[in-house]
């Protein structure tokens, strides 16, 4: 199932931060179009795993565009919270957005000491050749870190200002885009996807 050739893909995301990163990682190889060119309605993320949600989103965009589609379902799993917010990361503060999500996370961890603040970003990529593709290509990546006590950094998006990259001693929002795009959960999943597509 690796003998796939694509010249164009729809990116099945409405998240501007993600779109920028995915575009930077894939744009040199393939023409990538945002799904907003075809559809404004969001897919309902009813799956119980990152993989299921990624497949749902990819099928939704492929159906609307008639083109192959790549979706990214991702999130932050925090050890002290039993893996929450996980697949519910975007909706952690009931859809009030990144700032509210981050405030809720800091509050949930306010009495948790440093050595128990382990967390990882997870990314599942799903690529479907067409809406009913019975064999989606799935690649996953994880990025280990720790949750800070206060936000730091201006780059990235989402939970980046709270995510300490332990080897570097900075938050992922303090990394320039090129560096995050070498290290992140999304970057790791994308290395595997490029291999599957013969683009590596
Ligand atoms: O579903 P789409 O349209 O792609 O956009 P979304 O923002 O809803 O995306 P998800 O459903 O996959 O939810 C991902 C959540 O995890 C967060 N997240 C994912 N990757 C991240 C990253 O690299 N840095 C910071 N936060 C990230 C992001 O901010 C969201 O809250
Ligand atoms: Mg979403």
mmCIF file of C-alpha atoms and ligand atoms in Angstrom:
data_model
loop_
_atom_site.group_PDB
_atom_site.id
_atom_site.type_symbol
_atom_site.label_atom_id
_atom_site.label_comp_id
_atom_site.label_asym_id
_atom_site.label_seq_id
_atom_site.Cartn_x
_atom_site.Cartn_y
_atom_site.Cartn_z
ATOM 1 C CA UNK A 1 0.000 0.000 0.000
ATOM 2 C CA UNK A 2 2.959 2.348 -0.319
ATOM 3 C CA UNK A 3 2.772 2.825 -4.081
ATOM 4 C CA UNK A 4 0.751 6.000 -3.973
ATOM 5 C CA UNK A 5 1.350 9.071 -6.038
ATOM 6 C CA UNK A 6 -0.355 12.329 -5.264
ATOM 7 C CA UNK A 7 0.219 15.683 -6.819
ATOM 8 C CA UNK A 8 -2.554 17.430 -4.856
ATOM 9 C CA UNK A 9 -4.034 16.971 -1.425
ATOM 10 C CA UNK A 10 -6.694 18.701 0.598
ATOM 11 C CA UNK A 11 -5.681 19.480 4.171
ATOM 12 C CA UNK A 12 -8.691 18.595 6.297
ATOM 13 C CA UNK A 13 -8.230 21.150 9.077
ATOM 14 C CA UNK A 14 -9.638 24.513 10.064
ATOM 15 C CA UNK A 15 -6.831 25.213 12.535
ATOM 16 C CA UNK A 16 -4.574 27.960 11.140
ATOM 17 C CA UNK A 17 -1.590 26.882 13.247
ATOM 18 C CA UNK A 18 -1.796 23.300 12.094
ATOM 19 C CA UNK A 19 -2.349 24.268 8.478
ATOM 20 C CA UNK A 20 0.803 26.378 8.519
ATOM 21 C CA UNK A 21 2.873 23.545 9.960
ATOM 22 C CA UNK A 22 1.467 20.889 7.626
ATOM 23 C CA UNK A 23 1.966 23.174 4.645
ATOM 24 C CA UNK A 24 5.583 23.814 5.636
ATOM 25 C CA UNK A 25 6.226 20.075 5.998
ATOM 26 C CA UNK A 26 4.496 18.952 2.784
ATOM 27 C CA UNK A 27 4.377 21.979 0.512
ATOM 28 C CA UNK A 28 7.724 21.289 -1.117
ATOM 29 C CA UNK A 29 6.539 17.866 -2.266
ATOM 30 C CA UNK A 30 2.851 18.249 -3.080
ATOM 31 C CA UNK A 31 0.345 20.982 -3.824
ATOM 32 C CA UNK A 32 -1.756 21.297 -0.664
ATOM 33 C CA UNK A 33 -5.114 23.036 -0.563
ATOM 34 C CA UNK A 34 -6.945 24.019 2.630
ATOM 35 C CA UNK A 35 -10.389 22.424 3.002
ATOM 36 C CA UNK A 36 -11.879 25.921 3.401
ATOM 37 C CA UNK A 37 -11.721 26.163 -0.424
ATOM 38 C CA UNK A 38 -14.386 23.476 -0.592
ATOM 39 C CA UNK A 39 -16.387 23.434 2.625
ATOM 40 C CA UNK A 40 -16.928 25.479 5.760
ATOM 41 C CA UNK A 41 -18.847 22.944 7.808
ATOM 42 C CA UNK A 42 -16.656 21.029 10.281
ATOM 43 C CA UNK A 43 -16.756 17.256 10.610
ATOM 44 C CA UNK A 44 -18.174 15.971 13.884
ATOM 45 C CA UNK A 45 -15.291 14.440 15.817
ATOM 46 C CA UNK A 46 -17.219 11.542 17.318
ATOM 47 C CA UNK A 47 -14.369 9.010 17.497
ATOM 48 C CA UNK A 48 -12.834 7.692 20.693
ATOM 49 C CA UNK A 49 -9.281 7.827 19.383
ATOM 50 C CA UNK A 50 -7.081 10.283 17.514
ATOM 51 C CA UNK A 51 -6.970 7.833 14.617
ATOM 52 C CA UNK A 52 -10.754 7.533 14.336
ATOM 53 C CA UNK A 53 -11.187 11.299 14.404
ATOM 54 C CA UNK A 54 -8.460 11.817 11.823
ATOM 55 C CA UNK A 55 -10.171 9.353 9.486
ATOM 56 C CA UNK A 56 -13.567 11.039 9.997
ATOM 57 C CA UNK A 57 -12.087 14.448 9.139
ATOM 58 C CA UNK A 58 -10.166 13.143 6.124
ATOM 59 C CA UNK A 59 -13.268 11.448 4.657
ATOM 60 C CA UNK A 60 -15.316 14.602 5.219
ATOM 61 C CA UNK A 61 -12.836 16.754 3.258
ATOM 62 C CA UNK A 62 -12.371 14.158 0.513
ATOM 63 C CA UNK A 63 -16.133 13.953 0.077
ATOM 64 C CA UNK A 64 -16.475 17.731 -0.209
ATOM 65 C CA UNK A 65 -13.541 18.196 -2.584
ATOM 66 C CA UNK A 66 -13.386 15.035 -4.671
ATOM 67 C CA UNK A 67 -9.645 14.997 -3.929
ATOM 68 C CA UNK A 68 -7.394 12.923 -1.672
ATOM 69 C CA UNK A 69 -7.391 14.394 1.834
ATOM 70 C CA UNK A 70 -5.034 14.469 4.775
ATOM 71 C CA UNK A 71 -6.317 15.099 8.301
ATOM 72 C CA UNK A 72 -4.493 15.623 11.563
ATOM 73 C CA UNK A 73 -6.101 14.814 14.864
ATOM 74 C CA UNK A 74 -3.898 15.775 17.742
ATOM 75 C CA UNK A 75 -3.880 16.783 21.372
ATOM 76 C CA UNK A 76 -2.137 16.861 24.688
ATOM 77 C CA UNK A 77 -2.136 13.915 27.123
ATOM 78 C CA UNK A 78 -1.176 14.885 30.676
ATOM 79 C CA UNK A 79 -0.036 12.115 33.049
ATOM 80 C CA UNK A 80 -1.395 13.715 36.226
ATOM 81 C CA UNK A 81 -4.814 13.988 34.547
ATOM 82 C CA UNK A 82 -4.920 10.351 33.423
ATOM 83 C CA UNK A 83 -4.201 11.342 29.816
ATOM 84 C CA UNK A 84 -6.713 14.209 29.639
ATOM 85 C CA UNK A 85 -7.512 16.369 27.782
ATOM 86 C CA UNK A 86 -6.405 13.903 25.053
ATOM 87 C CA UNK A 87 -8.810 13.680 22.134
ATOM 88 C CA UNK A 88 -10.859 16.422 23.804
ATOM 89 C CA UNK A 89 -7.957 18.917 23.817
ATOM 90 C CA UNK A 90 -9.642 21.401 21.466
ATOM 91 C CA UNK A 91 -12.851 21.280 23.530
ATOM 92 C CA UNK A 92 -11.241 21.167 27.001
ATOM 93 C CA UNK A 93 -12.728 24.521 28.062
ATOM 94 C CA UNK A 94 -16.022 23.880 26.241
ATOM 95 C CA UNK A 95 -14.991 25.448 22.950
ATOM 96 C CA UNK A 96 -13.838 28.782 24.388
ATOM 97 C CA UNK A 97 -10.495 28.589 22.593
ATOM 98 C CA UNK A 98 -6.784 28.262 23.269
ATOM 99 C CA UNK A 99 -6.464 30.824 26.067
ATOM 100 C CA UNK A 100 -9.312 29.267 28.046
ATOM 101 C CA UNK A 101 -7.930 25.768 27.436
ATOM 102 C CA UNK A 102 -4.539 26.834 28.754
ATOM 103 C CA UNK A 103 -6.032 28.568 31.808
ATOM 104 C CA UNK A 104 -8.062 25.463 32.642
ATOM 105 C CA UNK A 105 -4.989 23.244 32.323
ATOM 106 C CA UNK A 106 -2.900 25.454 34.607
ATOM 107 C CA UNK A 107 -5.685 25.445 37.159
ATOM 108 C CA UNK A 108 -6.084 21.657 37.014
ATOM 109 C CA UNK A 109 -2.337 21.269 37.704
ATOM 110 C CA UNK A 110 -1.895 24.066 40.222
ATOM 111 C CA UNK A 111 -0.894 21.774 43.107
ATOM 112 C CA UNK A 112 1.044 19.265 41.015
ATOM 113 C CA UNK A 113 4.843 19.294 41.517
ATOM 114 C CA UNK A 114 7.327 19.401 38.629
ATOM 115 C CA UNK A 115 8.201 15.711 38.692
ATOM 116 C CA UNK A 116 4.536 14.804 38.149
ATOM 117 C CA UNK A 117 3.844 17.240 35.305
ATOM 118 C CA UNK A 118 4.824 14.869 32.459
ATOM 119 C CA UNK A 119 2.800 15.162 29.246
ATOM 120 C CA UNK A 120 2.980 14.352 25.574
ATOM 121 C CA UNK A 121 1.583 15.787 22.412
ATOM 122 C CA UNK A 122 0.077 13.135 20.143
ATOM 123 C CA UNK A 123 -0.622 13.421 16.427
ATOM 124 C CA UNK A 124 -2.482 11.009 14.174
ATOM 125 C CA UNK A 125 -2.392 11.703 10.454
ATOM 126 C CA UNK A 126 -4.920 10.018 8.194
ATOM 127 C CA UNK A 127 -4.728 10.166 4.426
ATOM 128 C CA UNK A 128 -7.568 8.892 2.268
ATOM 129 C CA UNK A 129 -7.316 8.593 -1.505
ATOM 130 C CA UNK A 130 -11.064 9.227 -1.773
ATOM 131 C CA UNK A 131 -13.999 9.586 0.612
ATOM 132 C CA UNK A 132 -14.729 5.859 0.887
ATOM 133 C CA UNK A 133 -11.110 4.659 0.838
ATOM 134 C CA UNK A 134 -11.130 1.306 2.673
ATOM 135 C CA UNK A 135 -7.403 1.493 3.421
ATOM 136 C CA UNK A 136 -6.554 4.921 4.871
ATOM 137 C CA UNK A 137 -2.859 5.575 5.457
ATOM 138 C CA UNK A 138 -2.321 6.208 9.172
ATOM 139 C CA UNK A 139 0.826 7.579 10.801
ATOM 140 C CA UNK A 140 1.282 8.622 14.421
ATOM 141 C CA UNK A 141 3.816 10.662 16.342
ATOM 142 C CA UNK A 142 4.357 11.669 19.968
ATOM 143 C CA UNK A 143 6.440 14.406 21.642
ATOM 144 C CA UNK A 144 7.351 14.067 25.314
ATOM 145 C CA UNK A 145 7.500 17.076 27.594
ATOM 146 C CA UNK A 146 6.256 18.694 30.785
ATOM 147 C CA UNK A 147 3.616 21.246 31.638
ATOM 148 C CA UNK A 148 5.000 24.581 32.831
ATOM 149 C CA UNK A 149 3.535 26.682 35.677
ATOM 150 C CA UNK A 150 2.968 29.706 33.425
ATOM 151 C CA UNK A 151 2.796 30.440 29.709
ATOM 152 C CA UNK A 152 6.052 31.271 27.873
ATOM 153 C CA UNK A 153 6.738 32.135 24.228
ATOM 154 C CA UNK A 154 4.899 33.636 21.300
ATOM 155 C CA UNK A 155 5.287 31.101 18.496
ATOM 156 C CA UNK A 156 3.162 28.087 17.654
ATOM 157 C CA UNK A 157 -0.447 27.765 18.770
ATOM 158 C CA UNK A 158 -2.718 25.962 21.211
ATOM 159 C CA UNK A 159 -0.948 24.502 24.237
ATOM 160 C CA UNK A 160 2.563 25.385 22.985
ATOM 161 C CA UNK A 161 3.182 28.123 25.604
ATOM 162 C CA UNK A 162 2.661 25.562 28.407
ATOM 163 C CA UNK A 163 4.663 22.679 26.919
ATOM 164 C CA UNK A 164 8.248 22.434 28.153
ATOM 165 C CA UNK A 165 10.683 20.667 25.825
ATOM 166 C CA UNK A 166 12.941 19.208 28.542
ATOM 167 C CA UNK A 167 16.096 18.698 26.432
ATOM 168 C CA UNK A 168 16.072 22.360 25.390
ATOM 169 C CA UNK A 169 14.693 23.982 28.546
ATOM 170 C CA UNK A 170 12.222 26.103 26.568
ATOM 171 C CA UNK A 171 8.528 25.906 25.773
ATOM 172 C CA UNK A 172 7.459 24.777 22.326
ATOM 173 C CA UNK A 173 6.132 28.320 21.805
ATOM 174 C CA UNK A 174 9.698 29.614 22.221
ATOM 175 C CA UNK A 175 10.945 27.487 19.325
ATOM 176 C CA UNK A 176 11.109 29.027 15.864
ATOM 177 C CA UNK A 177 8.694 27.289 13.481
ATOM 178 C CA UNK A 178 11.513 25.497 11.640
ATOM 179 C CA UNK A 179 12.735 23.930 14.878
ATOM 180 C CA UNK A 180 9.292 22.889 16.133
ATOM 181 C CA UNK A 181 8.675 21.368 12.709
ATOM 182 C CA UNK A 182 11.719 19.114 13.160
ATOM 183 C CA UNK A 183 10.835 17.917 16.659
ATOM 184 C CA UNK A 184 7.102 17.873 17.158
ATOM 185 C CA UNK A 185 4.567 15.053 17.300
ATOM 186 C CA UNK A 186 3.328 16.292 13.908
ATOM 187 C CA UNK A 187 6.854 16.279 12.467
ATOM 188 C CA UNK A 188 7.379 12.696 13.660
ATOM 189 C CA UNK A 189 4.127 11.497 12.142
ATOM 190 C CA UNK A 190 4.986 13.351 8.937
ATOM 191 C CA UNK A 191 8.372 11.617 8.592
ATOM 192 C CA UNK A 192 6.498 8.308 8.560
ATOM 193 C CA UNK A 193 3.914 9.598 6.103
ATOM 194 C CA UNK A 194 6.576 10.881 3.718
ATOM 195 C CA UNK A 195 8.201 7.440 3.840
ATOM 196 C CA UNK A 196 4.867 5.762 3.069
ATOM 197 C CA UNK A 197 4.352 8.096 0.131
ATOM 198 C CA UNK A 198 7.888 7.677 -1.151
ATOM 199 C CA UNK A 199 8.614 11.377 -0.624
ATOM 200 C CA UNK A 200 11.313 11.017 2.039
HETATM 201 O O1 LIG B 1 -9.907 19.521 13.861
HETATM 202 P P1 LIG B 1 -9.137 20.597 13.116
HETATM 203 O O2 LIG B 1 -9.978 21.368 12.152
HETATM 204 O O3 LIG B 1 -7.898 20.063 12.469
HETATM 205 O O4 LIG B 1 -8.627 21.687 14.191
HETATM 206 P P2 LIG B 1 -8.640 21.524 15.774
HETATM 207 O O5 LIG B 1 -7.923 22.678 16.353
HETATM 208 O O6 LIG B 1 -10.041 21.258 16.251
HETATM 209 O O7 LIG B 1 -7.722 20.237 15.965
HETATM 210 P P3 LIG B 1 -7.993 18.925 16.843
HETATM 211 O O8 LIG B 1 -9.419 18.574 16.839
HETATM 212 O O9 LIG B 1 -7.005 17.901 16.347
HETATM 213 O O10 LIG B 1 -7.574 19.370 18.307
HETATM 214 C C1 LIG B 1 -6.200 19.565 18.586
HETATM 215 C C2 LIG B 1 -6.045 20.233 19.931
HETATM 216 O O11 LIG B 1 -4.722 19.995 20.416
HETATM 217 C C3 LIG B 1 -3.956 21.188 20.380
HETATM 218 N N1 LIG B 1 -2.700 20.931 19.684
HETATM 219 C C4 LIG B 1 -2.477 20.018 18.692
HETATM 220 N N2 LIG B 1 -1.242 20.134 18.198
HETATM 221 C C5 LIG B 1 -0.656 21.124 18.879
HETATM 222 C C6 LIG B 1 0.604 21.736 18.794
HETATM 223 O O12 LIG B 1 1.504 21.376 17.886
HETATM 224 N N3 LIG B 1 0.867 22.726 19.650
HETATM 225 C C7 LIG B 1 -0.042 23.132 20.542
HETATM 226 N N4 LIG B 1 -1.272 22.649 20.667
HETATM 227 C C8 LIG B 1 -1.590 21.634 19.834
HETATM 228 C C9 LIG B 1 -4.778 22.215 19.593
HETATM 229 O O13 LIG B 1 -4.575 23.508 20.038
HETATM 230 C C10 LIG B 1 -6.203 21.749 19.854
HETATM 231 O O14 LIG B 1 -6.663 22.255 21.077
HETATM 232 MG MG1 LIG B 2 -10.969 19.538 15.757
#
